[in-house]
Coordinates of C-alpha atoms in Angstrom, one line a residue:
Chain A
M18 CA 63.0 133.3 18.5
A19 CA 63.1 132.4 15.3
G20 CA 66.3 131.7 13.6
A21 CA 68.5 130.6 16.3
L22 CA 71.2 127.9 15.3
V23 CA 71.0 126.0 18.8
S24 CA 68.2 126.2 21.4
F25 CA 67.6 124.4 24.5
H26 CA 64.6 123.9 25.6
D27 CA 64.1 123.3 29.5
V28 CA 67.7 120.6 29.2
A29 CA 69.2 118.4 31.5
V30 CA 72.5 117.5 31.1
G31 CA 74.9 115.2 32.7
Y32 CA 77.0 111.3 32.3
D33 CA 75.7 108.0 32.6
G34 CA 71.7 109.1 33.5
T35 CA 73.4 111.6 35.8
P36 CA 72.3 115.2 35.9
V37 CA 75.7 118.0 35.9
L38 CA 73.4 120.4 34.9
E39 CA 69.1 120.7 34.4
G40 CA 66.6 123.3 33.5
L41 CA 68.3 124.5 30.5
S42 CA 67.3 127.1 28.3
L43 CA 69.2 128.6 25.7
E44 CA 69.9 130.1 22.4
V45 CA 72.5 130.5 20.1
H46 CA 71.9 132.8 17.4
P47 CA 74.1 133.3 13.6
G48 CA 76.8 135.6 14.2
D49 CA 77.2 134.8 18.0
C50 CA 80.9 135.0 19.4
L51 CA 80.0 133.7 22.7
A52 CA 82.0 132.1 25.5
L53 CA 80.9 129.5 28.1
L54 CA 82.6 130.3 31.9
G55 CA 82.9 129.2 35.1
P56 CA 84.2 126.8 37.6
N57 CA 85.6 123.5 37.1
G58 CA 83.7 120.5 36.9
C59 CA 80.5 123.1 36.7
G60 CA 79.1 121.5 33.3
K61 CA 80.7 124.0 30.8
S62 CA 82.3 120.9 28.5
T63 CA 79.1 118.7 28.8
I64 CA 76.8 121.6 27.6
L65 CA 79.6 122.0 25.0
K66 CA 79.6 117.7 23.3
T67 CA 75.5 117.7 24.1
M68 CA 75.6 120.7 22.1
A69 CA 77.5 119.3 18.6
G70 CA 75.3 116.1 20.1
I71 CA 78.6 113.8 21.1
V72 CA 76.6 113.0 24.9
P73 CA 72.9 112.8 25.2
S74 CA 70.9 115.1 26.4
L75 CA 69.2 113.4 29.6
H76 CA 65.8 115.5 29.9
G77 CA 64.0 118.9 27.2
T78 CA 64.1 120.0 23.6
I79 CA 67.3 120.7 22.0
S80 CA 66.9 121.2 18.2
S81 CA 69.7 122.1 16.1
T82 CA 68.7 122.5 12.6
L83 CA 69.9 126.0 9.9
D84 CA 67.2 126.6 6.6
G85 CA 65.1 122.8 7.3
R86 CA 68.7 121.0 7.4
P87 CA 71.2 119.7 10.5
V88 CA 73.2 122.2 11.9
R89 CA 77.0 121.1 10.7
F90 CA 79.5 121.2 13.8
G91 CA 83.2 122.0 13.6
Y92 CA 84.1 120.5 17.5
V93 CA 87.8 121.2 18.5
P94 CA 88.2 118.4 22.1
Q95 CA 91.0 120.0 24.5
Q96 CA 93.8 118.9 22.4
E97 CA 94.9 116.9 26.0
T98 CA 91.9 114.3 25.5
L99 CA 93.1 113.5 22.2
D100 CA 95.0 110.4 21.7
L101 CA 95.7 109.2 18.3
A102 CA 97.6 106.3 18.5
F103 CA 96.9 106.1 14.6
P104 CA 100.4 107.9 13.3
M105 CA 98.6 111.1 11.9
T106 CA 99.5 113.8 9.1
A107 CA 98.2 116.9 10.5
A108 CA 97.2 117.1 6.5
E109 CA 95.2 113.3 7.6
V110 CA 94.2 114.6 11.2
V111 CA 92.5 117.8 8.7
E112 CA 91.1 115.5 6.1
M113 CA 89.0 113.8 9.1
G114 CA 86.8 117.5 9.2
T115 CA 85.8 116.4 5.8
C116 CA 84.2 113.5 6.7
G117 CA 80.9 114.4 7.5
G118 CA 79.5 115.0 4.7
L119 CA 80.8 111.8 2.6
P120 CA 78.0 109.0 2.6
P121 CA 79.3 105.3 3.5
G122 CA 82.1 104.1 1.0
R123 CA 82.8 107.6 -0.5
H124 CA 86.4 107.9 0.1
V125 CA 88.5 111.2 1.1
G126 CA 89.2 112.0 -2.4
R127 CA 91.6 115.3 -4.4
V128 CA 88.3 117.5 -3.2
E129 CA 88.6 116.6 0.5
R130 CA 92.9 116.9 0.9
E131 CA 91.9 119.6 -1.8
G132 CA 89.8 121.9 1.3
A133 CA 92.1 120.3 4.3
L134 CA 95.2 121.9 3.2
Q135 CA 93.8 125.5 2.5
C136 CA 91.9 125.0 5.7
L137 CA 95.6 124.3 7.5
E138 CA 96.2 127.5 5.2
Q139 CA 93.5 129.6 6.7
V140 CA 94.8 128.4 10.0
G141 CA 98.7 129.4 9.5
A142 CA 99.3 126.2 9.5
A143 CA 100.5 124.7 5.5
E144 CA 104.0 123.8 6.7
L145 CA 102.9 120.8 9.0
H146 CA 101.2 119.0 6.5
G147 CA 103.2 116.2 6.4
R148 CA 104.6 116.2 9.6
L149 CA 102.7 113.4 12.2
F150 CA 100.1 114.8 14.8
H151 CA 101.4 113.0 17.9
A152 CA 105.1 115.0 17.2
L153 CA 103.5 118.8 17.5
S154 CA 103.8 120.7 20.5
G155 CA 100.1 122.2 21.7
G156 CA 100.2 125.7 19.9
Q157 CA 100.2 123.4 17.0
K158 CA 98.1 120.5 17.0
Q159 CA 95.5 123.6 18.4
R160 CA 95.5 124.7 15.5
V161 CA 95.8 121.5 13.2
L162 CA 92.5 121.1 15.1
V163 CA 90.6 124.4 14.3
A164 CA 92.0 123.6 10.9
R165 CA 90.1 120.3 11.1
A166 CA 86.9 121.6 12.7
L167 CA 86.7 124.3 8.9
A168 CA 87.6 122.0 7.2
A169 CA 84.0 119.8 7.8
E170 CA 82.2 123.5 6.5
P171 CA 80.7 124.4 9.9
D172 CA 78.2 126.6 11.0
L173 CA 79.0 126.5 14.2
L174 CA 82.4 125.8 15.5
L175 CA 82.4 124.9 19.1
L176 CA 86.3 124.9 20.8
D177 CA 86.6 122.7 24.5
E178 CA 89.4 124.8 26.1
P179 CA 91.0 126.1 23.2
L180 CA 94.1 127.8 24.8
S181 CA 94.9 125.4 27.5
G182 CA 98.5 124.5 27.5
I183 CA 98.8 126.4 24.4
D184 CA 102.0 129.6 25.5
A185 CA 100.7 132.9 25.2
P186 CA 101.7 134.4 22.0
T187 CA 100.3 130.8 20.4
S188 CA 96.6 132.3 22.5
G189 CA 96.7 134.8 21.0
A190 CA 97.2 134.2 17.7
I191 CA 94.1 131.4 17.4
L192 CA 92.0 134.3 19.5
A193 CA 92.9 136.7 17.0
L194 CA 92.5 134.0 14.3
L195 CA 89.0 133.1 15.7
G196 CA 88.0 136.8 15.8
R197 CA 88.5 136.8 11.4
L198 CA 86.4 133.9 11.3
N199 CA 83.6 135.4 13.9
R200 CA 84.4 139.2 11.4
E201 CA 85.1 138.1 8.1
Q202 CA 83.1 134.8 7.5
S203 CA 80.3 135.9 10.0
L204 CA 81.2 132.3 11.7
T205 CA 78.7 131.2 14.7
I206 CA 81.4 130.7 17.5
V207 CA 80.8 128.5 21.2
L208 CA 84.3 128.4 23.6
V209 CA 84.7 126.8 26.5
T210 CA 87.5 129.0 28.2
H211 CA 89.5 129.5 31.7
H212 CA 91.7 132.7 29.6
L213 CA 89.4 136.0 30.4
G214 CA 91.8 138.5 29.9
G215 CA 92.3 137.1 26.2
V216 CA 88.7 136.3 24.9
R217 CA 87.9 139.7 25.8
E218 CA 88.8 141.4 22.5
V219 CA 87.4 138.2 20.7
I220 CA 83.9 137.2 21.6
R221 CA 80.8 139.6 22.3
E222 CA 78.6 137.4 25.3
A223 CA 79.3 135.1 28.0
I224 CA 77.3 132.7 29.3
W225 CA 78.3 131.8 32.6
V226 CA 77.4 128.9 33.9
H227 CA 77.3 129.2 38.0
A228 CA 75.3 127.0 41.1
G229 CA 73.6 125.4 38.2
K230 CA 72.4 128.7 36.2
L231 CA 73.0 130.1 33.3
L232 CA 73.6 134.2 33.6
R233 CA 74.3 134.9 30.0
G234 CA 75.0 138.8 29.1
P235 CA 77.5 140.8 27.0
A236 CA 80.9 140.4 27.4
S237 CA 82.7 142.5 29.5
T238 CA 79.9 142.3 32.2
M239 CA 79.9 138.7 32.7
L240 CA 83.8 138.2 32.2
A241 CA 84.2 141.4 35.4
R242 CA 81.4 139.3 37.6
H243 CA 83.3 137.0 36.7
Q244 CA 86.8 137.8 37.6
V245 CA 85.1 138.9 41.1
I246 CA 83.6 135.8 41.9
T247 CA 86.7 133.6 41.3
I248 CA 89.3 136.4 43.4
I249 CA 86.4 136.3 46.0
E250 CA 86.0 131.8 45.6
E251 CA 89.4 131.3 45.4
D252 CA 90.8 133.7 48.1
F253 CA 88.4 133.3 51.0
L254 CA 85.5 131.0 50.9
S255 CA 88.5 128.6 50.3
Chain B
M82 CA 117.2 79.6 -6.0
S83 CA 116.0 76.2 -6.3
L84 CA 114.7 76.7 -3.3
L85 CA 112.4 79.8 -4.8
L86 CA 111.6 77.5 -8.1
E87 CA 110.6 74.2 -5.8
I88 CA 108.4 76.2 -4.2
L89 CA 106.8 78.4 -6.9
S90 CA 106.2 75.3 -8.4
P91 CA 102.2 74.9 -9.4
D92 CA 102.8 71.0 -8.0
F93 CA 104.6 72.0 -4.9
L94 CA 102.8 69.3 -2.3
L95 CA 102.4 72.2 0.5
R96 CA 101.4 74.5 -2.0
N97 CA 98.4 74.8 -0.3
A98 CA 100.2 75.4 3.3
L99 CA 101.9 78.8 1.5
Y100 CA 98.7 79.9 0.0
G101 CA 97.4 80.1 3.2
G102 CA 100.2 81.7 5.0
L103 CA 99.9 84.3 2.2
I104 CA 96.6 84.9 2.5
I105 CA 96.8 85.4 6.0
G106 CA 99.5 87.0 6.4
F107 CA 98.5 89.8 3.5
V108 CA 95.0 90.0 5.2
A109 CA 95.7 89.9 8.9
P110 CA 97.8 93.2 9.5
L111 CA 95.0 95.3 7.2
V112 CA 92.7 94.7 10.4
G113 CA 95.6 94.4 12.9
V114 CA 96.6 97.8 12.4
Y115 CA 92.4 98.8 14.1
L116 CA 93.5 96.4 16.6
V117 CA 97.3 99.1 17.3
G118 CA 95.4 102.5 16.3
R119 CA 92.6 102.1 19.3
R120 CA 95.4 100.1 21.7
M121 CA 93.8 96.8 21.8
V122 CA 96.5 94.8 21.1
F123 CA 95.7 92.9 23.7
L124 CA 92.4 91.7 21.8
G125 CA 94.5 90.3 19.9
V126 CA 96.3 88.0 21.6
A127 CA 92.6 86.9 23.7
L128 CA 90.2 86.6 21.1
P129 CA 92.6 83.8 19.2
Q130 CA 92.8 81.8 22.2
V131 CA 88.7 82.3 22.1
S132 CA 88.2 81.0 19.0
T133 CA 90.9 78.1 19.6
A134 CA 89.0 77.3 23.0
G135 CA 85.7 77.2 20.3
V136 CA 87.6 75.1 18.5
A137 CA 88.0 72.6 21.4
G138 CA 84.1 73.7 22.7
A139 CA 82.9 72.8 19.5
F140 CA 84.6 69.3 19.3
F141 CA 84.0 68.3 23.0
W142 CA 80.6 68.8 22.4
H143 CA 80.5 67.1 19.7
A144 CA 82.3 63.9 20.8
L145 CA 79.9 64.3 23.6
F146 CA 76.2 63.6 21.8
H147 CA 77.2 62.1 18.8
Q148 CA 80.3 59.9 19.9
H149 CA 81.8 60.6 16.7
E150 CA 84.6 58.6 14.7
H151 CA 86.4 61.4 12.7
H152 CA 85.4 62.7 10.0
E153 CA 84.9 66.0 6.6
G154 CA 83.0 67.3 8.3
D155 CA 85.9 68.6 11.2
F156 CA 86.1 71.6 9.7
W157 CA 82.9 73.3 9.3
L158 CA 82.2 71.9 13.1
A159 CA 85.6 73.7 14.3
L160 CA 84.1 76.9 12.4
S161 CA 81.6 77.6 13.7
G162 CA 82.7 76.6 17.5
S163 CA 85.2 78.9 16.6
T164 CA 83.4 81.7 15.2
V165 CA 79.9 81.0 18.4
F166 CA 82.5 82.0 20.8
T167 CA 84.7 84.8 19.0
L168 CA 81.4 86.8 18.1
A169 CA 80.6 85.8 22.1
A170 CA 83.4 86.5 23.2
I171 CA 82.9 90.5 21.4
V172 CA 79.7 90.7 23.0
G173 CA 80.1 90.4 26.0
L174 CA 83.1 92.2 26.5
A175 CA 80.7 95.2 24.9
V176 CA 77.7 94.3 27.4
W177 CA 81.1 94.4 29.8
E178 CA 81.9 97.3 28.6
S179 CA 79.1 99.6 29.2
R180 CA 78.3 98.1 31.7
S181 CA 81.7 97.7 34.8
R182 CA 84.1 100.3 35.5
A183 CA 86.4 97.8 35.2
R184 CA 89.5 98.7 32.6
V185 CA 89.8 97.4 29.4
E186 CA 92.9 95.6 30.0
E187 CA 91.2 94.0 32.6
R188 CA 89.0 92.4 31.1
T189 CA 90.2 91.7 28.2
G190 CA 93.4 89.5 30.5
V191 CA 90.3 88.2 32.0
L192 CA 89.1 86.8 29.0
Y193 CA 92.3 85.5 27.8
A194 CA 92.9 83.4 31.0
F195 CA 89.4 82.0 30.7
A196 CA 89.9 81.3 27.5
A197 CA 93.6 79.5 27.3
A198 CA 92.4 77.9 30.5
L199 CA 89.3 76.4 29.3
S200 CA 91.0 75.9 25.4
L201 CA 93.7 73.6 28.2
L202 CA 91.2 71.5 30.0
L203 CA 89.3 70.7 26.6
V204 CA 92.0 69.4 25.1
A205 CA 93.4 67.2 28.1
S206 CA 90.2 65.4 27.6
D207 CA 90.5 61.8 26.4
R208 CA 87.1 62.3 24.0
I209 CA 89.5 65.5 21.8
A210 CA 92.5 63.1 21.6
E211 CA 90.3 60.5 19.9
I212 CA 89.2 62.7 17.6
G213 CA 92.7 64.1 16.9
I214 CA 92.3 67.6 16.4
L215 CA 95.3 68.4 18.6
G216 CA 97.5 69.2 15.5
L217 CA 93.9 71.5 14.5
L218 CA 94.1 74.2 17.8
K219 CA 98.2 74.1 16.8
G220 CA 97.6 75.3 14.0
E221 CA 98.7 72.6 11.3
I222 CA 99.9 74.8 8.7
I223 CA 101.0 71.6 6.6
A224 CA 98.3 70.6 5.7
I225 CA 95.5 72.4 4.0
P226 CA 93.4 70.9 1.7
T227 CA 91.7 73.2 -0.9
D228 CA 87.7 73.1 0.0
E229 CA 89.1 74.2 2.9
L230 CA 92.0 77.7 1.6
L231 CA 88.9 78.8 -0.8
V232 CA 86.9 79.2 2.4
L233 CA 89.3 81.0 3.8
A234 CA 90.3 82.6 0.8
A235 CA 86.7 83.6 -0.1
G236 CA 85.8 84.7 3.6
Y237 CA 89.1 87.2 4.1
A238 CA 88.3 88.8 0.1
V239 CA 84.8 89.1 2.4
I240 CA 86.6 91.3 5.3
V241 CA 89.2 92.9 2.1
A242 CA 86.8 94.4 0.6
A243 CA 84.3 95.5 2.9
L244 CA 88.0 97.4 5.1
W245 CA 88.5 99.6 1.3
F246 CA 84.2 99.8 1.5
F247 CA 84.0 101.3 4.9
K248 CA 87.6 102.4 5.3
K249 CA 87.0 106.1 5.7
D250 CA 84.3 105.4 8.5
L251 CA 86.3 103.0 10.4
L252 CA 89.0 105.5 11.1
L253 CA 87.3 108.1 12.0
V254 CA 84.8 106.1 14.6
S255 CA 88.4 104.3 15.9
A256 CA 90.8 107.7 16.0
D257 CA 88.3 109.9 17.3
R258 CA 85.1 108.7 18.9
D259 CA 83.5 112.5 20.1
L260 CA 84.0 114.0 16.4
A261 CA 82.4 110.6 14.8
R262 CA 79.8 111.9 16.7
S263 CA 78.9 115.2 16.5
F264 CA 79.1 114.4 12.5
G265 CA 76.0 112.1 13.3
K266 CA 77.3 108.8 12.8
K267 CA 76.4 106.2 14.0
V268 CA 79.6 104.4 16.4
L269 CA 78.7 101.7 17.8
A270 CA 77.0 100.3 15.1
W271 CA 80.1 100.7 13.5
D272 CA 82.6 99.7 16.2
L273 CA 80.1 96.1 15.7
L274 CA 80.9 95.9 12.5
L275 CA 84.4 96.8 12.9
Y276 CA 84.3 93.9 16.0
L277 CA 82.3 91.6 13.3
I278 CA 85.3 92.0 10.7
I279 CA 88.0 91.3 13.5
G280 CA 86.0 88.2 14.6
T281 CA 85.3 86.7 11.4
T282 CA 88.8 87.4 10.3
I283 CA 90.2 85.8 13.5
S284 CA 87.4 82.8 13.7
L285 CA 89.0 81.8 10.3
G286 CA 92.5 82.1 10.3
V287 CA 92.9 80.2 13.5
L288 CA 91.4 77.9 12.2
L289 CA 94.7 76.4 9.6
V290 CA 97.0 78.9 11.6
G291 CA 96.9 78.5 15.4
P292 CA 96.7 81.0 18.2
L293 CA 99.7 81.8 17.7
V294 CA 100.6 82.6 14.4
M295 CA 97.8 84.5 14.3
F296 CA 98.2 86.9 16.7
G297 CA 102.1 87.3 15.4
F298 CA 100.3 88.7 12.0
L299 CA 97.6 90.8 13.8
I300 CA 100.0 92.6 15.6
V301 CA 103.8 92.5 14.5
P302 CA 103.1 94.0 10.9
P303 CA 101.1 96.9 11.8
L304 CA 103.6 98.0 14.2
I305 CA 107.0 97.1 11.2
A306 CA 104.7 99.7 8.8
G307 CA 104.0 102.3 11.8
R308 CA 107.8 102.9 12.0
L309 CA 108.2 102.6 8.3
T310 CA 105.4 104.8 6.9
R311 CA 104.5 108.8 7.6
G312 CA 99.7 109.1 8.0
I313 CA 97.5 106.4 7.9
R314 CA 97.5 106.7 4.1
H315 CA 100.1 104.2 3.3
L316 CA 99.9 102.0 6.9
S317 CA 97.7 99.3 5.9
L318 CA 99.3 99.2 2.6
A319 CA 102.6 98.9 4.1
A320 CA 101.4 96.6 7.2
S321 CA 100.0 94.1 4.4
L322 CA 103.1 94.1 2.1
V323 CA 105.3 92.9 5.1
G324 CA 102.5 90.4 5.8
G325 CA 103.0 88.8 3.6
L326 CA 107.1 88.7 1.7
T327 CA 107.5 87.3 6.5
A328 CA 104.4 84.6 6.1
F329 CA 106.5 84.0 2.6
T330 CA 109.8 84.7 3.6
G331 CA 108.9 82.3 6.3
F332 CA 107.4 79.4 4.4
A333 CA 111.0 79.1 2.7
V334 CA 112.9 79.1 5.6
A335 CA 110.2 76.2 7.5
Y336 CA 110.5 74.4 4.3
R337 CA 114.2 74.6 3.7
L338 CA 115.5 73.9 8.0
D339 CA 112.5 72.1 8.4
W340 CA 111.3 74.0 11.5
P341 CA 107.8 74.5 11.9
L342 CA 106.3 77.1 10.0
G343 CA 104.3 79.1 12.5
P344 CA 106.6 79.9 15.2
T345 CA 109.3 80.7 12.7
D346 CA 106.6 83.1 10.9
V347 CA 106.4 85.1 14.5
A348 CA 110.1 85.1 15.7
L349 CA 110.4 86.3 11.8
A350 CA 107.9 89.5 11.6
C351 CA 110.0 89.3 15.5
V352 CA 113.0 90.3 13.7
V353 CA 112.3 92.4 11.2
L354 CA 111.0 94.4 13.7
A355 CA 113.5 94.4 16.2
L356 CA 115.9 95.4 13.6
V357 CA 113.9 97.9 12.7
V358 CA 113.9 99.5 16.3
A359 CA 118.2 99.3 15.5
A360 CA 118.2 100.2 12.5
Q361 CA 116.1 104.2 13.8
T362 CA 118.0 103.8 16.4
V363 CA 121.8 103.7 14.8
V364 CA 120.3 107.1 12.2
G365 CA 118.9 108.7 15.1
W366 CA 121.9 108.5 16.7
F367 CA 123.9 110.0 13.7
R368 CA 121.7 112.2 13.0
R369 CA 122.4 113.9 16.8
A370 CA 125.6 113.5 16.6
S371 CA 126.0 115.5 12.9

């Protein structure tokens, strides 16, 4: 189908030559807001990382272009996997998001700094700009990482477990922010999550990764199926 | 005051040692910031030791096949050995990393143990003793010929320029590799450039100050600066200033008290680090109490 931001055709994803999932075909279109669901270890994060170009695909074709140029990704990692040993402030972490658009030799300047501050304001974390990133709470870190992804001026926002390790009010605020970005700015969003209840209000479609297959459908249907299967697996089969 | 005037005099007999120490003191911490930030501190110990083994290896090889006496080309011979061993170790570590599940501490530990043993074995051989490079291996900072100082200054000027020009990308790749990959950056190429910078800094510096001082200037000033600054923007500058001031003060103390210069520099840097930690702990107590 024409106009897809990202399309997978018969793609195998995995690490060190060992596939986690094979024969994947999917498309993400501008304005989509979809969730990748599935049990732990099923390959949701690997799909996301392959989409972002972080992990190379093992087989198949991935195309990601928009108007003849490469798609710009805004990637939000699982916050507990980001181990910043550098003593960076929240503002400096967000400024990293601007580095993708700067050629070698060009430094982060006033324009990029102002842009980073605007992104922090957008996620309601402007007051954190001067604080050290590693001293922030889980929810504050997550806001800063979303701001960093926005600083990349992305066509597609990819979030890996954005709600893990965060209390309910903060999760709600982050989901509300994502919903607003999708509705008001038509920002395309793909997120990996286990928090089914919260995302129901935000996402429109879900891709359920189950038994090596991708099942895609309307959010409410897929979330219900996912919950039923999860209950069966956890309460009966295990 | 008279001591300072004497040291700063253009006719000061040991001025090259002072200048050499200052150059290393200012520049090595700029590289060390990346070692600390990438949690590769132990590599800062191992690589200078590898570089030292390279110096000893080069002299051993030359003595074995050429039976030569001490001559003016020793510096270049030592620089060749130091550079070849250091770069080979870096490439070897990178290959080992891609093909082995051993942790980075294990790989670096094995490298350090091997390099230290090899250095001692080569230095203990009769041939090395004949040539008399023990002083070079210990880092005799007292006698630095002007041409060697110029090589150090030129090499480190290139390193500072590269660190400045590529600062954004080196930091990005060092701080968050996944983000760099999502931007389409060639992470391996940037890693190799950084390793080349680290290797060159160490192989040049070890020739003049030895492995202990090199490690000290790579690691301790960035640790001090990290406690005194907030954020990465001023970290490198602060680390460089701390390193330069430590080198100058260490030189003055060593000259005044007739202590060995290298160990004085390192001990002084560690004392400063301890004082900073103690001061911050006390301030923390007062803040919590009030």
